[in-house]
Short mmCIF file of C-alpha atoms in Angstrom, two decimals:
data_model
loop_
_atom_site.label_atom_id
_atom_site.label_comp_id
_atom_site.label_asym_id
_atom_site.label_seq_id
_atom_site.Cartn_x
_atom_site.Cartn_y
_atom_site.Cartn_z
CA MET F 1 10.63 17.06 -32.24
CA LYS F 2 10.33 15.22 -28.94
CA ASN F 3 11.23 11.53 -29.03
CA GLU F 4 8.61 9.76 -26.90
CA TYR F 5 10.96 6.82 -26.38
CA VAL F 6 13.64 8.90 -24.62
CA PRO F 7 13.39 8.72 -20.80
CA PHE F 8 14.50 11.35 -18.30
CA PRO F 9 16.37 10.93 -15.00
CA SER F 10 14.45 10.84 -11.72
CA LYS F 11 16.03 10.73 -8.27
CA ILE F 12 14.79 8.25 -5.67
CA LYS F 13 13.65 10.23 -2.62
CA GLU F 14 12.45 7.37 -0.44
CA VAL F 15 12.20 3.57 -0.53
CA ILE F 16 9.41 1.91 1.48
CA LYS F 17 9.53 -1.85 2.03
CA HIS F 18 6.17 -3.63 2.17
CA THR F 19 7.19 -7.27 1.76
CA ASN F 20 10.35 -9.08 0.66
CA LEU F 21 9.19 -8.74 -2.95
CA GLU F 22 7.33 -5.40 -3.01
CA TYR F 23 8.80 -1.97 -2.37
CA THR F 24 7.50 1.52 -3.09
CA PHE F 25 10.01 3.84 -4.78
CA ARG F 26 9.13 7.51 -4.19
CA MET F 27 10.69 9.51 -7.01
CA GLU F 28 11.01 13.05 -8.26
CA PHE F 29 8.46 14.11 -10.87
CA ASN F 30 6.93 17.45 -11.76
CA GLY F 31 3.92 17.34 -14.04
CA GLU F 32 0.31 16.30 -14.35
CA VAL F 33 -0.46 12.69 -13.48
CA LYS F 34 -3.60 10.74 -12.52
CA PRO F 35 -4.09 7.59 -10.44
CA GLY F 36 -4.19 4.60 -12.77
CA GLN F 37 -1.68 5.99 -15.26
CA PHE F 38 1.73 4.36 -15.65
CA PHE F 39 5.36 5.14 -16.43
CA GLU F 40 8.16 3.16 -18.03
CA ILE F 41 11.10 2.70 -15.65
CA SER F 42 14.35 1.77 -17.34
CA ILE F 43 17.95 0.91 -16.59
CA PRO F 44 20.48 0.89 -19.45
CA LYS F 45 21.55 -2.63 -20.53
CA TYR F 46 18.68 -4.20 -18.54
CA GLY F 47 15.60 -2.81 -20.28
CA GLU F 48 12.43 -1.13 -19.09
CA ALA F 49 9.25 -2.10 -17.27
CA PRO F 50 5.82 -0.45 -17.17
CA ILE F 51 4.85 0.44 -13.59
CA SER F 52 1.56 1.97 -12.43
CA VAL F 53 1.51 5.13 -10.36
CA SER F 54 0.70 4.22 -6.75
CA GLY F 55 0.88 7.68 -5.23
CA ILE F 56 1.03 11.33 -6.22
CA GLY F 57 2.63 14.13 -4.20
CA ASP F 58 4.07 17.59 -4.59
CA GLY F 59 6.98 17.04 -6.97
CA LEU F 60 6.82 13.30 -6.29
CA VAL F 61 5.34 10.15 -7.73
CA ASP F 62 5.24 6.67 -6.16
CA PHE F 63 5.83 3.36 -7.91
CA THR F 64 5.06 0.17 -6.00
CA ILE F 65 7.18 -2.48 -7.67
CA ARG F 66 7.13 -6.25 -7.37
CA ARG F 67 10.46 -7.98 -7.91
CA VAL F 68 9.66 -10.41 -10.72
CA GLY F 69 12.32 -10.22 -13.42
CA LYS F 70 15.54 -8.82 -14.85
CA VAL F 71 14.57 -5.14 -14.84
CA THR F 72 12.84 -5.09 -11.46
CA ASP F 73 15.67 -7.13 -9.91
CA GLU F 74 18.05 -4.37 -10.95
CA VAL F 75 15.69 -1.60 -9.79
CA PHE F 76 15.81 -3.16 -6.32
CA GLU F 77 19.57 -2.55 -6.25
CA ASN F 78 18.91 1.21 -6.21
CA TYR F 79 18.16 3.23 -3.10
CA VAL F 80 17.64 6.77 -1.81
CA GLY F 81 19.74 9.27 -3.73
CA ASP F 82 20.19 7.00 -6.75
CA THR F 83 18.71 7.92 -10.11
CA LEU F 84 16.51 5.84 -12.40
CA LEU F 85 15.30 6.66 -15.90
CA ILE F 86 11.56 7.09 -16.42
CA ARG F 87 9.22 8.19 -19.18
CA GLY F 88 5.54 8.99 -18.95
CA PRO F 89 2.92 9.30 -17.67
CA TYR F 90 1.00 7.21 -20.15
CA GLY F 91 -2.55 6.06 -20.58
CA ASN F 92 -5.93 6.99 -19.29
CA GLY F 93 -6.24 7.14 -15.48
CA PHE F 94 -9.05 7.32 -12.95
CA ASP F 95 -10.85 10.68 -13.11
CA ILE F 96 -11.78 11.62 -9.52
CA GLU F 97 -14.65 13.75 -10.84
CA ASN F 98 -16.43 10.57 -12.00
CA PHE F 99 -16.73 9.43 -8.38
CA LYS F 100 -17.48 12.62 -6.46
CA GLY F 101 -20.93 12.77 -4.88
CA LYS F 102 -21.33 9.00 -5.26
CA GLU F 103 -21.44 5.96 -3.00
CA VAL F 104 -17.94 4.76 -3.84
CA VAL F 105 -16.79 1.14 -3.51
CA ILE F 106 -13.15 0.34 -4.29
CA ILE F 107 -12.19 -3.34 -4.55
CA GLY F 108 -8.58 -4.44 -5.01
CA GLY F 109 -6.65 -7.67 -5.05
CA GLY F 110 -2.97 -7.75 -4.08
CA THR F 111 -0.87 -5.33 -6.11
CA GLY F 112 -4.12 -4.22 -7.77
CA VAL F 113 -4.49 -1.85 -4.82
CA SER F 114 -1.49 0.16 -6.11
CA PRO F 115 -3.06 1.89 -9.15
CA MET F 116 -6.15 2.74 -7.07
CA ARG F 117 -4.20 4.11 -4.10
CA GLY F 118 -4.44 7.71 -5.33
CA VAL F 119 -8.24 7.43 -5.48
CA ILE F 120 -8.38 5.89 -2.00
CA GLN F 121 -6.13 8.62 -0.61
CA HIS F 122 -8.31 11.34 -2.11
CA PHE F 123 -11.55 10.11 -0.56
CA ALA F 124 -9.89 9.21 2.74
CA ALA F 125 -8.53 12.77 2.95
CA ASN F 126 -11.75 14.32 1.61
CA PRO F 127 -14.55 12.03 2.84
CA LYS F 128 -17.22 14.67 2.15
CA ASP F 129 -16.45 14.44 -1.59
CA ALA F 130 -18.41 11.15 -1.60
CA VAL F 131 -21.69 10.09 -0.02
CA SER F 132 -19.72 7.15 1.37
CA THR F 133 -16.51 5.30 0.56
CA THR F 134 -15.84 1.60 1.14
CA LEU F 135 -12.56 -0.15 0.44
CA ILE F 136 -12.40 -3.94 0.17
CA ALA F 137 -8.82 -5.13 -0.29
CA GLY F 138 -7.69 -8.74 -0.46
CA PHE F 139 -4.22 -10.25 -0.01
CA LYS F 140 -2.92 -13.83 0.07
CA SER F 141 -1.79 -13.69 3.69
CA PRO F 142 -1.06 -11.15 6.45
CA GLU F 143 2.59 -11.11 5.31
CA ASP F 144 1.55 -10.06 1.79
CA VAL F 145 -0.39 -6.94 2.84
CA LEU F 146 0.79 -3.74 1.15
CA PHE F 147 0.45 -0.20 2.55
CA LYS F 148 -0.08 -1.32 6.15
CA ALA F 149 0.32 2.20 7.59
CA ASP F 150 -2.03 3.60 4.95
CA PHE F 151 -4.76 1.12 5.86
CA GLU F 152 -4.65 2.35 9.46
CA GLU F 153 -5.03 5.96 8.31
CA TRP F 154 -7.74 5.22 5.75
CA ALA F 155 -9.83 3.38 8.33
CA LYS F 156 -10.18 6.63 10.30
CA THR F 157 -12.35 8.26 7.63
CA ILE F 158 -13.68 5.54 5.29
CA ASN F 159 -15.04 2.01 5.68
CA VAL F 160 -12.15 -0.44 5.22
CA ILE F 161 -12.34 -4.22 4.89
CA LYS F 162 -8.85 -5.72 4.63
CA THR F 163 -9.12 -9.45 4.12
CA VAL F 164 -6.64 -12.29 3.55
CA ASP F 165 -7.15 -15.58 1.72
CA ALA F 166 -5.56 -17.59 4.52
CA ALA F 167 -4.27 -16.70 7.97
CA PRO F 168 -2.42 -18.44 10.82
CA GLU F 169 -4.27 -19.58 13.92
CA GLY F 170 -5.03 -16.66 16.19
CA TYR F 171 -5.17 -14.08 13.39
CA GLU F 172 -7.71 -11.36 14.12
CA GLY F 173 -9.29 -9.83 11.08
CA PRO F 174 -11.40 -10.67 8.03
CA VAL F 175 -10.51 -13.86 6.18
CA GLY F 176 -11.76 -14.89 2.73
CA MET F 177 -11.91 -13.64 -0.84
CA VAL F 178 -13.07 -10.08 -1.53
CA THR F 179 -16.19 -11.51 -3.16
CA LYS F 180 -17.32 -12.75 0.27
CA TYR F 181 -17.99 -9.17 1.41
CA ILE F 182 -19.79 -7.79 -1.65
CA PRO F 183 -23.29 -9.22 -0.92
CA ASP F 184 -23.35 -7.34 2.41
CA LEU F 185 -22.92 -3.92 0.78
CA LYS F 186 -25.84 -1.53 1.37
CA PHE F 187 -26.59 1.68 -0.50
CA GLU F 188 -28.83 4.68 0.06
CA ASN F 189 -29.41 4.71 -3.69
CA PRO F 190 -27.92 1.85 -5.76
CA LYS F 191 -28.13 3.98 -8.92
CA ASN F 192 -25.72 6.46 -7.29
CA ALA F 193 -23.14 3.77 -6.48
CA VAL F 194 -19.86 3.48 -8.39
CA PHE F 195 -17.34 0.65 -8.26
CA ILE F 196 -13.64 0.46 -9.04
CA CYS F 197 -12.21 -3.05 -9.33
CA VAL F 198 -8.55 -3.88 -10.03
CA GLY F 199 -6.62 -7.10 -9.48
CA PRO F 200 -5.78 -10.40 -11.17
CA PRO F 201 -8.07 -11.16 -14.15
CA ILE F 202 -9.81 -14.07 -12.38
CA MET F 203 -10.48 -11.86 -9.35
CA ILE F 204 -11.95 -9.11 -11.55
CA LYS F 205 -14.20 -11.63 -13.32
CA PHE F 206 -15.81 -13.03 -10.17
CA THR F 207 -15.88 -9.69 -8.37
CA ILE F 208 -17.85 -8.07 -11.17
CA GLN F 209 -20.23 -11.05 -11.23
CA GLU F 210 -20.99 -10.38 -7.55
CA ILE F 211 -21.31 -6.62 -8.13
CA LYS F 212 -23.85 -7.23 -10.90
CA LYS F 213 -25.98 -9.30 -8.51
CA LEU F 214 -26.55 -6.08 -6.53
CA GLY F 215 -28.35 -4.58 -9.51
CA ILE F 216 -25.40 -2.41 -10.51
CA GLU F 217 -25.23 -1.39 -14.18
CA ASP F 218 -22.13 -1.75 -16.37
CA GLU F 219 -21.62 2.02 -16.60
CA GLN F 220 -21.27 2.19 -12.80
CA ILE F 221 -18.14 -0.01 -12.83
CA TRP F 222 -14.52 0.91 -13.66
CA THR F 223 -11.52 -1.36 -13.99
CA SER F 224 -7.92 -1.35 -15.24
CA TYR F 225 -6.04 -3.60 -17.64
CA GLU F 226 -2.68 -2.40 -16.30
CA ARG F 227 -1.06 -5.81 -16.73
CA LYS F 228 -1.26 -5.39 -20.54
CA MET F 229 1.19 -2.49 -20.73
CA CYS F 230 4.29 -2.72 -22.90
CA CYS F 231 5.82 0.19 -24.88
CA GLY F 232 3.36 2.78 -23.57
CA ILE F 233 2.77 4.68 -26.82
CA GLY F 234 0.87 2.27 -29.06
CA LYS F 235 3.77 1.36 -31.34
CA CYS F 236 4.64 -2.23 -30.42
CA GLY F 237 1.07 -3.59 -30.55
CA HIS F 238 1.51 -5.98 -27.63
CA CYS F 239 -1.30 -4.33 -25.65
CA LYS F 240 -3.85 -4.39 -28.49
CA MET F 241 -7.16 -5.97 -27.53
CA ASP F 242 -9.71 -6.01 -30.35
CA ASP F 243 -9.64 -2.43 -31.72
CA LYS F 244 -8.18 -0.88 -28.55
CA TYR F 245 -4.59 -0.07 -27.69
CA VAL F 246 -4.73 -0.46 -23.93
CA CYS F 247 -1.77 1.88 -23.34
CA LEU F 248 -3.59 4.65 -25.23
CA ASP F 249 -7.31 3.97 -24.70
CA GLY F 250 -6.76 2.56 -21.19
CA PRO F 251 -5.50 1.06 -19.01
CA VAL F 252 -8.53 2.40 -17.11
CA PHE F 253 -11.82 1.51 -18.77
CA ASN F 254 -15.45 1.84 -17.89
CA TYR F 255 -16.90 -1.68 -17.83
CA THR F 256 -19.18 -0.87 -20.78
CA GLU F 257 -15.96 -0.99 -22.85
CA ALA F 258 -13.90 -3.39 -20.74
CA LYS F 259 -16.43 -6.23 -21.02
CA GLU F 260 -16.06 -6.22 -24.81
CA LEU F 261 -12.27 -6.66 -24.76
CA PHE F 262 -10.95 -10.16 -25.11
CA ASP F 263 -7.35 -11.14 -24.38
#
């Protein structure tokens, strides 16, 4: 019988630095995985941390990791050719089929862009799969922007608004919260629009309030409670919200369910 707690080794193929605190680790993985799912990355004697998938390739999976504690500090000591232990994927991800043929709006705050990156990449590479695709991504400052090269590529095929909360004098580009740009969204058919929103809880709250003002229904909105992950397999109970185990029933939820879950 397979022990779901036992990780397997994965070699680091590439390390991409975004900021002083956020790197993407591109690692070996062969298997089915969806954007929005997550893995547990572990180092013996230090522990493990749940990390969302931020990219999917042929025999590869990306993890964009923020250096915030004991485990991630140690992960940052590893580089190309080193091996980390991982287990997964876990959870319920974003199903691309739910968004095909729609007017797609993807809204992310900070590292919340990471779990949605696979969806963005799909529609940027296959723009005809959607009626239209708009990405609104917010970061604290220009220095905190993740995936800078990706944003340049995405802007070639989809509508991209990359905004920062605050910027130095002379900065050229959108400034302000992501909510500032939602009222200006226009749709051919609002009933055919779909939204994905991931970021800090307070950002999700006010973003969805603005989305609802456009006449969008709950079932047209998707979000992720990725920050709630712990053991990954519903045994520890730390992710339980009401009657849902977020690591099993989520972390991706349609807003018809997400709005009923209370932390």
